[in-house]
Each structure stands twice: as C-alpha cells, then as structure tokens.
C-alpha cells in the first residue's frame, strides 16, 4: 500500500495546486504568480534542501528555466515570427486565406483547422503555430474572426495533429523510445494514426463550432469609422494590371474602396485612377492591382534611402495646422520631395462645405495627409510644412527581405522536422540570421517577445522539475497503480490517460512521458494486458495539453496575441480533454480487443 508522500513531494503538490489556483482565480497577474512560484521553490529548497542535494542545487533548479532550451526555443521562434510579419512575407498567404474568410467565416476557420491538423502530422507543432500565428493575427484585422476566438481552436487542432504520428512531436518520440528500451516492439510513424483520425472526427466539431463561442472577443474596438483617404493609383510597365479594364480592377478591390473611372477603359502606364477608402484598404488595393499610391520613382528613391540609412520606412498621419505652407496648394504644387504622400483626408467634408472627390484638390486647414518616409524625413517635413503628426507611425514591411525571411523560417523548420537538428538549435540559428540579414532589427526585438510568456515558461519548467525530483510524480504513479486493478480495460486506459494528462498540464510533457511510460509498461505486465495500448494511452495523454497555458509551449505563445487569461484555457480545454479521453480510451480498447 502506498504510504504518505515525503515532505518535499507534499510541498511540490501543494505548490502546483497553489499555482493553478492563482492562475484560475485571476486576481493576481500571471507574471506575479509565476515569479512567486519561482521564489517559493528557490527559498524553500535553499532553507530545506532535498535529501540528496544542497542549498545551491535548489537555486539552480528554481532558476534554470530562464536558460532552458524550451524557453530559448520559444523566444527564437517568436523572433522569427516577427521577421515574417515585418517583412510582409506572409501577406500572400494571408490574402488567400482572407478571401476564404471573407466569403464565409465558418468555412475559413474550418480550412485553417484542417490545414493546421495536416501540417502538424509531419512538422513539429511549434513551427506550424509560428507559421500560422501571424497570418491569423493579420486576418483578424481584415475582417476575419477576432484572434482571441481563433488561436486556441487552431492550437488545439495543431496539438491533435501532432499526436497522430510518432514524428509529430518530440514527446511522441520520447515515449516510443522509452517503451522500446523497456522491451516493446518499435512503433512505426503511422502505426496508430487511424485511431487519432477517428478521434479527431469527434473532436473537430467541438473545436470548430463550440470553442469560438466559449472564448471572449478581446479585439480592441474604438467605435470610430476609419478615415477615408483620397488617393491616386499609378501603374508601372511591370504592373499586373496593364491591359486590364478598370471594371476588372474594381471587382478585385476591397468593398470599402471606391474607384473612379470608366469601367471599359484599359489600364496603361499613363493611367491615373482616383480612389477613396481607409488606409489599410488603400494599401491592399495597391497590392492587389500591382499599382502604387505615389510616383514609382519617388517610392524607389525612398526605399534606397531607407536601405542606405538602415532606417525603416514609416507611415504616419499628419494634420495641416492653420500656419501650414501647404494651405491652398495641391500635392503637385506643394514642393514635397523627401516623403511620399499616399492619400489626403479632406476635413472640409465633415464641416459641410463643398464635396471633394480627389487627392489633387487644394489642401486646407484640418486636412490629414497619409505620409511615407523615414522617421527623420517625416519629422523634418512636419517642421518645414507646419504639420502635426497625429499618429505615432507604423513601420512599413521590409518587402525586399520577405523572400529571405521566409527562406530562413522554412530552413529552420525543415532542419527540425527531418530530425537533422534539434528545434532549439535550428530556431536559435534562424533568429540569429534574422538579425544578421536585417529582417529583424535587434533594437526592436522587444516587440517580438512577451515578458509574461518568458516568466510563465521559466516557472513551469522549475515546477515540473521540482515535481519530478521531489518524488511527487512517483508517489502519484504508485497511488494510481494501486487502484487500477479494479477497473475494466477501457477504464484502465482512461485512468492512465488522465493521470498523464494531469502531469502534462501542470508539469511538462517530458515529465509525463518519463514517469508515465514505465508505469504503463509495468502495469501491463502485472495486469496481464498487452503493453502497447497502455503505452499509447501515455502518448495520447502527453498530447492532451489543452487545459492550461503552461501545458505546452504553443499554449504560451498564443497567450499574449489572444490576450487570454488562465480561465480561457480551462473553460475550453477541459471539455476537449474529457472528449478525447473518452473517445481514445474506447477506440484503443476496441482496436486491441481488450
């Protein structure tokens, strides 16, 4: 019979419960709860060391999470994801998905879920999320569902897909390797895939139709209509729109864009088309048509100047003040040289004066200019022309480096996916290349990283190690083994899966695999059952990490982007865990005739 846990094991379980309670309660910030957990481990093991360790060993255990390869991997992948965003490398994929989402939101989400599931069967879960995360965030700003309603469902689809093959996650490989070392025949890559595919048919409707309804809309809405800017669309000789009719271009544009011109007129290099719409819609119109919102020669010069000065181009809104020299001038007569004016918002329309339908009309007090240039050039232009910068500015994508950033990401993913290099090494190498090639500016790396995620990862690693070395995991395993003999086969499989799932969601996948696999193998021998279904129950349980943000690194990566709290994971993840445990247990029992 299992005795009482040791004092350190009891402390580890109590601390794990306290951490979970703090997260669920939500009264204290996640960062504070994480830091308090690390502090409790450090101080506790310093004054009360483990029987086989010293006070210094306790400090190492508490703080090693900050240098752990998992945290390095997460940060490196965030940096590479930032590189894809700032270079615009994912814009074509985002536009393709955006067309599906705009046609039908539910259909767009289903296509995204199926793509995430399929990719994660052969590619490690984390790179798949890194590739999809910035696309989903962009889609949320362009008419798709809010990111807070899509990221957890897509992450769940990725995790289920990663469960389906032995190469889907490193945890799967760990379970299979331990089981083989214990004497079980090797498991091939797609050996148990049909079981997971059958279970996914049960889980997918919940992920697709129910999960988004359980999640909050955390998007920021200011309640104002976007300002309409008048602009002029120009075309160079290499534009894809040359030879097309204006009516064809009109059909390609976002619904918020108004395009003037005869529908039968054919576009050539001398064509100038007047259009009006919000800032983002104007940018999308230029991308879709291959046109430019400013003279091509000027945009080319600004890009060269930006590259020479190593200073990103920025887009800002500027207001014309009463003493501005631009009042009464048009864009052609104002003598603007060092910046490009992409559009004009005429304030007089709001004051009830004469309607103005052209960017070429004279400018007046209160008008807004959409300006593009380097930071120094924009500030100089504002001072010279008597303008007030009313928007802080937005960095423009470094499109010349888009192909390079995408190549770096694909290379890092491929090296890890084919087992040529650990994901930690390939991701770190990719992040370094992003810096060296200028895809990501080192001084702006803080925008890619989340302090909340960093301390959360570090604290979960420390707690997982404490649960293992204190003997808490072994004590829980012995307790489980003592009661399983009274359950039917499907109940035994479900109990093993739930036990490992609990370890996964509150400690780590590696801890769950290392503790659960030997227990499952020995249980099979003592109960006279085939070991393979019990080992697969462990493997599945290691992947049922939906219920907490600390369960898996992808859970933590979406936390800041979706603005989630701990309760969001519990509310959506616990029903999915129950659904998968019941389904997989029954399927395993049927498959192995238990």
mmCIF file of C-alpha atoms in Angstrom, residues 297-536:
data_model
loop_
_atom_site.group_PDB
_atom_site.id
_atom_site.type_symbol
_atom_site.label_atom_id
_atom_site.label_comp_id
_atom_site.label_asym_id
_atom_site.label_seq_id
_atom_site.Cartn_x
_atom_site.Cartn_y
_atom_site.Cartn_z
ATOM 1 C CA UNK A 297 10.330 56.839 -58.950
ATOM 2 C CA UNK A 298 9.756 58.507 -55.569
ATOM 3 C CA UNK A 299 8.918 55.230 -53.807
ATOM 4 C CA UNK A 300 12.041 53.623 -55.300
ATOM 5 C CA UNK A 301 14.201 56.504 -54.076
ATOM 6 C CA UNK A 302 12.728 56.315 -50.583
ATOM 7 C CA UNK A 303 13.393 52.551 -50.408
ATOM 8 C CA UNK A 304 17.010 53.056 -51.457
ATOM 9 C CA UNK A 305 17.443 55.843 -48.926
ATOM 10 C CA UNK A 306 15.932 53.636 -46.228
ATOM 11 C CA UNK A 307 18.339 50.815 -47.055
ATOM 12 C CA UNK A 308 21.324 53.197 -47.121
ATOM 13 C CA UNK A 309 20.476 54.738 -43.747
ATOM 14 C CA UNK A 310 19.330 51.380 -42.268
ATOM 15 C CA UNK A 311 16.179 53.163 -41.145
ATOM 16 C CA UNK A 312 12.758 51.635 -41.762
ATOM 17 C CA UNK A 313 10.110 53.463 -43.754
ATOM 18 C CA UNK A 314 7.168 54.582 -41.638
ATOM 19 C CA UNK A 315 3.620 55.597 -42.426
ATOM 20 C CA UNK A 316 2.079 58.384 -40.343
ATOM 21 C CA UNK A 317 -0.921 60.671 -40.416
ATOM 22 C CA UNK A 318 -0.184 64.428 -40.383
ATOM 23 C CA UNK A 319 -2.661 67.255 -39.744
ATOM 24 C CA UNK A 320 -2.400 70.588 -41.573
ATOM 25 C CA UNK A 321 -2.226 73.383 -38.991
ATOM 26 C CA UNK A 322 -3.507 76.987 -39.517
ATOM 27 C CA UNK A 323 0.005 78.295 -40.329
ATOM 28 C CA UNK A 324 0.984 75.478 -42.709
ATOM 29 C CA UNK A 325 2.523 76.463 -46.030
ATOM 30 C CA UNK A 326 0.507 73.686 -47.710
ATOM 31 C CA UNK A 327 -2.834 75.523 -47.342
ATOM 32 C CA UNK A 328 -4.148 76.371 -50.800
ATOM 33 C CA UNK A 329 -1.582 74.153 -52.553
ATOM 34 C CA UNK A 330 -2.131 70.816 -54.240
ATOM 35 C CA UNK A 331 0.157 67.811 -53.919
ATOM 36 C CA UNK A 332 1.651 68.741 -57.302
ATOM 37 C CA UNK A 333 2.406 72.392 -56.388
ATOM 38 C CA UNK A 334 3.453 71.936 -52.740
ATOM 39 C CA UNK A 335 7.087 71.046 -53.485
ATOM 40 C CA UNK A 336 7.121 67.863 -51.378
ATOM 41 C CA UNK A 337 10.362 65.914 -52.012
ATOM 42 C CA UNK A 338 11.680 63.785 -49.161
ATOM 43 C CA UNK A 339 8.449 61.977 -48.282
ATOM 44 C CA UNK A 340 5.622 60.431 -50.285
ATOM 45 C CA UNK A 341 2.013 61.488 -49.732
ATOM 46 C CA UNK A 342 -0.157 58.411 -50.246
ATOM 47 C CA UNK A 343 -3.554 59.938 -49.532
ATOM 48 C CA UNK A 344 -5.446 63.009 -48.314
ATOM 49 C CA UNK A 345 -8.400 63.134 -45.930
ATOM 50 C CA UNK A 346 -10.295 66.394 -46.554
ATOM 51 C CA UNK A 347 -11.712 67.665 -43.278
ATOM 52 C CA UNK A 348 -13.971 70.160 -45.092
ATOM 53 C CA UNK A 349 -16.351 67.309 -45.975
ATOM 54 C CA UNK A 350 -17.005 66.931 -42.247
ATOM 55 C CA UNK A 351 -17.765 70.673 -41.953
ATOM 56 C CA UNK A 352 -20.480 70.595 -44.599
ATOM 57 C CA UNK A 353 -18.544 72.503 -47.272
ATOM 58 C CA UNK A 354 -18.084 71.556 -50.928
ATOM 59 C CA UNK A 355 -17.630 67.832 -51.500
ATOM 60 C CA UNK A 356 -14.118 66.947 -52.689
ATOM 61 C CA UNK A 357 -13.525 63.688 -54.553
ATOM 62 C CA UNK A 358 -9.866 63.947 -55.497
ATOM 63 C CA UNK A 359 -6.434 63.779 -53.910
ATOM 64 C CA UNK A 360 -5.380 66.556 -56.317
ATOM 65 C CA UNK A 361 -7.671 69.193 -54.772
ATOM 66 C CA UNK A 362 -6.144 72.136 -52.871
ATOM 67 C CA UNK A 363 -5.378 71.362 -49.244
ATOM 68 C CA UNK A 364 -6.799 73.267 -46.307
ATOM 69 C CA UNK A 365 -6.614 73.603 -42.547
ATOM 70 C CA UNK A 366 -7.533 70.395 -40.716
ATOM 71 C CA UNK A 367 -6.849 68.077 -43.661
ATOM 72 C CA UNK A 368 -4.936 64.892 -42.895
ATOM 73 C CA UNK A 369 -2.070 63.591 -45.016
ATOM 74 C CA UNK A 370 -1.023 59.940 -45.159
ATOM 75 C CA UNK A 371 2.756 60.268 -45.436
ATOM 76 C CA UNK A 372 5.509 57.707 -46.032
ATOM 77 C CA UNK A 373 9.215 58.183 -45.288
ATOM 78 C CA UNK A 374 11.993 57.595 -42.805
ATOM 79 C CA UNK A 375 11.481 58.907 -39.291
ATOM 80 C CA UNK A 376 13.921 61.800 -39.709
ATOM 81 C CA UNK A 377 12.465 62.785 -43.089
ATOM 82 C CA UNK A 378 8.914 62.758 -41.732
ATOM 83 C CA UNK A 379 9.868 64.883 -38.723
ATOM 84 C CA UNK A 380 11.735 67.337 -40.959
ATOM 85 C CA UNK A 381 8.795 67.589 -43.346
ATOM 86 C CA UNK A 382 6.384 68.216 -40.443
ATOM 87 C CA UNK A 383 8.537 71.071 -39.122
ATOM 88 C CA UNK A 384 9.121 72.620 -42.548
ATOM 89 C CA UNK A 385 5.487 72.465 -43.712
ATOM 90 C CA UNK A 386 3.800 73.300 -40.406
ATOM 91 C CA UNK A 387 2.197 69.921 -39.813
ATOM 92 C CA UNK A 388 1.257 67.997 -36.678
ATOM 93 C CA UNK A 389 1.913 64.232 -36.533
ATOM 94 C CA UNK A 390 -1.336 62.816 -35.145
ATOM 95 C CA UNK A 391 -0.490 59.119 -35.390
ATOM 96 C CA UNK A 392 2.589 57.590 -33.774
ATOM 97 C CA UNK A 393 3.546 55.840 -37.002
ATOM 98 C CA UNK A 394 3.614 52.319 -38.320
ATOM 99 C CA UNK A 395 6.658 50.573 -39.729
ATOM 100 C CA UNK A 396 6.200 49.514 -43.332
ATOM 101 C CA UNK A 397 7.075 45.925 -44.283
ATOM 102 C CA UNK A 398 10.650 45.466 -45.485
ATOM 103 C CA UNK A 399 9.317 43.693 -48.567
ATOM 104 C CA UNK A 400 12.743 43.400 -50.176
ATOM 105 C CA UNK A 401 13.656 40.924 -47.432
ATOM 106 C CA UNK A 402 10.381 38.976 -47.491
ATOM 107 C CA UNK A 403 11.781 36.070 -49.528
ATOM 108 C CA UNK A 404 14.873 35.946 -47.312
ATOM 109 C CA UNK A 405 12.831 35.852 -44.088
ATOM 110 C CA UNK A 406 10.606 33.113 -45.491
ATOM 111 C CA UNK A 407 13.653 31.097 -46.564
ATOM 112 C CA UNK A 408 15.172 31.373 -43.088
ATOM 113 C CA UNK A 409 11.934 30.219 -41.465
ATOM 114 C CA UNK A 410 11.454 27.300 -43.871
ATOM 115 C CA UNK A 411 15.067 26.245 -43.408
ATOM 116 C CA UNK A 412 14.786 26.277 -39.605
ATOM 117 C CA UNK A 413 11.522 24.323 -39.717
ATOM 118 C CA UNK A 414 12.865 21.788 -42.202
ATOM 119 C CA UNK A 415 16.027 21.093 -40.211
ATOM 120 C CA UNK A 416 13.963 20.353 -37.106
ATOM 121 C CA UNK A 417 11.181 18.476 -38.898
ATOM 122 C CA UNK A 418 13.529 15.993 -40.575
ATOM 123 C CA UNK A 419 15.473 15.413 -37.383
ATOM 124 C CA UNK A 420 18.680 16.939 -38.732
ATOM 125 C CA UNK A 421 18.885 19.377 -35.849
ATOM 126 C CA UNK A 422 17.013 19.976 -32.548
ATOM 127 C CA UNK A 423 14.342 22.650 -32.811
ATOM 128 C CA UNK A 424 16.156 24.718 -30.165
ATOM 129 C CA UNK A 425 19.318 24.900 -32.314
ATOM 130 C CA UNK A 426 17.602 25.464 -35.659
ATOM 131 C CA UNK A 427 15.304 28.135 -34.197
ATOM 132 C CA UNK A 428 18.173 29.937 -32.481
ATOM 133 C CA UNK A 429 20.186 29.845 -35.691
ATOM 134 C CA UNK A 430 17.195 31.206 -37.601
ATOM 135 C CA UNK A 431 16.763 34.058 -35.110
ATOM 136 C CA UNK A 432 20.443 34.985 -35.415
ATOM 137 C CA UNK A 433 20.139 35.001 -39.213
ATOM 138 C CA UNK A 434 17.081 37.262 -38.937
ATOM 139 C CA UNK A 435 19.265 39.766 -37.065
ATOM 140 C CA UNK A 436 22.314 39.435 -39.333
ATOM 141 C CA UNK A 437 20.297 39.893 -42.525
ATOM 142 C CA UNK A 438 18.297 42.847 -41.189
ATOM 143 C CA UNK A 439 14.934 41.098 -41.361
ATOM 144 C CA UNK A 440 14.501 41.967 -37.666
ATOM 145 C CA UNK A 441 16.141 44.974 -36.025
ATOM 146 C CA UNK A 442 17.882 43.980 -32.784
ATOM 147 C CA UNK A 443 16.875 47.206 -31.048
ATOM 148 C CA UNK A 444 13.210 46.369 -31.718
ATOM 149 C CA UNK A 445 13.345 42.741 -30.644
ATOM 150 C CA UNK A 446 11.321 43.614 -27.561
ATOM 151 C CA UNK A 447 8.226 43.872 -29.760
ATOM 152 C CA UNK A 448 8.532 40.181 -30.608
ATOM 153 C CA UNK A 449 8.919 38.908 -27.045
ATOM 154 C CA UNK A 450 6.400 38.727 -24.229
ATOM 155 C CA UNK A 451 7.674 39.100 -20.662
ATOM 156 C CA UNK A 452 4.564 37.283 -19.419
ATOM 157 C CA UNK A 453 5.350 34.260 -21.567
ATOM 158 C CA UNK A 454 9.012 34.242 -20.531
ATOM 159 C CA UNK A 455 8.372 34.110 -16.777
ATOM 160 C CA UNK A 456 5.489 31.677 -17.283
ATOM 161 C CA UNK A 457 7.715 29.259 -19.188
ATOM 162 C CA UNK A 458 10.531 29.581 -16.647
ATOM 163 C CA UNK A 459 8.216 28.941 -13.682
ATOM 164 C CA UNK A 460 6.509 25.938 -15.312
ATOM 165 C CA UNK A 461 9.889 24.351 -16.094
ATOM 166 C CA UNK A 462 11.038 24.848 -12.499
ATOM 167 C CA UNK A 463 7.802 23.443 -11.073
ATOM 168 C CA UNK A 464 7.911 20.428 -13.396
ATOM 169 C CA UNK A 465 11.447 19.618 -12.319
ATOM 170 C CA UNK A 466 10.503 20.034 -8.658
ATOM 171 C CA UNK A 467 7.533 17.657 -9.048
ATOM 172 C CA UNK A 468 9.849 15.054 -10.551
ATOM 173 C CA UNK A 469 12.892 15.265 -8.240
ATOM 174 C CA UNK A 470 10.821 15.631 -5.053
ATOM 175 C CA UNK A 471 9.209 12.231 -5.636
ATOM 176 C CA UNK A 472 5.712 13.685 -6.095
ATOM 177 C CA UNK A 473 5.350 12.223 -9.599
ATOM 178 C CA UNK A 474 6.481 8.745 -8.454
ATOM 179 C CA UNK A 475 4.136 8.837 -5.439
ATOM 180 C CA UNK A 476 1.181 9.747 -7.657
ATOM 181 C CA UNK A 477 2.128 6.940 -10.040
ATOM 182 C CA UNK A 478 2.195 4.365 -7.232
ATOM 183 C CA UNK A 479 -1.158 5.599 -5.964
ATOM 184 C CA UNK A 480 -2.618 5.210 -9.438
ATOM 185 C CA UNK A 481 -1.242 1.705 -9.869
ATOM 186 C CA UNK A 482 -2.784 0.556 -6.573
ATOM 187 C CA UNK A 483 -6.326 1.259 -7.701
ATOM 188 C CA UNK A 484 -6.250 0.366 -11.412
ATOM 189 C CA UNK A 485 -6.619 -3.377 -10.867
ATOM 190 C CA UNK A 486 -10.309 -2.931 -10.066
ATOM 191 C CA UNK A 487 -11.197 -1.159 -13.339
ATOM 192 C CA UNK A 488 -12.250 -2.620 -16.717
ATOM 193 C CA UNK A 489 -9.688 -2.324 -19.578
ATOM 194 C CA UNK A 490 -11.212 0.860 -21.038
ATOM 195 C CA UNK A 491 -11.265 2.360 -17.534
ATOM 196 C CA UNK A 492 -7.588 1.482 -17.019
ATOM 197 C CA UNK A 493 -6.691 3.213 -20.289
ATOM 198 C CA UNK A 494 -8.759 6.273 -19.353
ATOM 199 C CA UNK A 495 -7.187 6.441 -15.873
ATOM 200 C CA UNK A 496 -3.649 6.254 -17.280
ATOM 201 C CA UNK A 497 -4.509 8.909 -19.842
ATOM 202 C CA UNK A 498 -5.995 11.215 -17.211
ATOM 203 C CA UNK A 499 -3.008 10.751 -14.906
ATOM 204 C CA UNK A 500 -0.553 11.610 -17.654
ATOM 205 C CA UNK A 501 -2.772 14.474 -18.801
ATOM 206 C CA UNK A 502 -2.662 15.953 -15.309
ATOM 207 C CA UNK A 503 1.141 15.742 -15.294
ATOM 208 C CA UNK A 504 1.280 17.294 -18.760
ATOM 209 C CA UNK A 505 -0.969 20.225 -17.905
ATOM 210 C CA UNK A 506 0.753 21.059 -14.616
ATOM 211 C CA UNK A 507 4.327 19.867 -15.077
ATOM 212 C CA UNK A 508 5.668 19.123 -18.557
ATOM 213 C CA UNK A 509 5.339 16.715 -21.456
ATOM 214 C CA UNK A 510 8.779 15.277 -20.816
ATOM 215 C CA UNK A 511 7.963 14.652 -17.146
ATOM 216 C CA UNK A 512 4.692 12.969 -18.084
ATOM 217 C CA UNK A 513 6.433 10.770 -20.658
ATOM 218 C CA UNK A 514 9.313 9.847 -18.367
ATOM 219 C CA UNK A 515 7.053 8.973 -15.436
ATOM 220 C CA UNK A 516 4.044 7.532 -17.262
ATOM 221 C CA UNK A 517 5.694 5.184 -19.773
ATOM 222 C CA UNK A 518 7.456 2.888 -17.248
ATOM 223 C CA UNK A 519 4.312 2.818 -15.085
ATOM 224 C CA UNK A 520 2.162 1.826 -18.059
ATOM 225 C CA UNK A 521 4.574 -0.903 -19.147
ATOM 226 C CA UNK A 522 4.825 -2.446 -15.670
ATOM 227 C CA UNK A 523 1.053 -2.236 -15.217
ATOM 228 C CA UNK A 524 0.534 -4.186 -18.435
ATOM 229 C CA UNK A 525 2.737 -6.974 -17.136
ATOM 230 C CA UNK A 526 1.145 -7.112 -13.687
ATOM 231 C CA UNK A 527 -2.437 -6.990 -15.039
ATOM 232 C CA UNK A 528 -1.818 -9.363 -17.942
ATOM 233 C CA UNK A 529 -2.655 -6.808 -20.623
ATOM 234 C CA UNK A 530 -0.821 -6.017 -23.891
ATOM 235 C CA UNK A 531 1.638 -3.171 -23.225
ATOM 236 C CA UNK A 532 1.118 -1.297 -26.497
ATOM 237 C CA UNK A 533 -2.351 0.189 -25.780
ATOM 238 C CA UNK A 534 -1.241 1.287 -22.310
ATOM 239 C CA UNK A 535 1.879 2.937 -23.732
ATOM 240 C CA UNK A 536 -0.252 4.626 -26.391
#
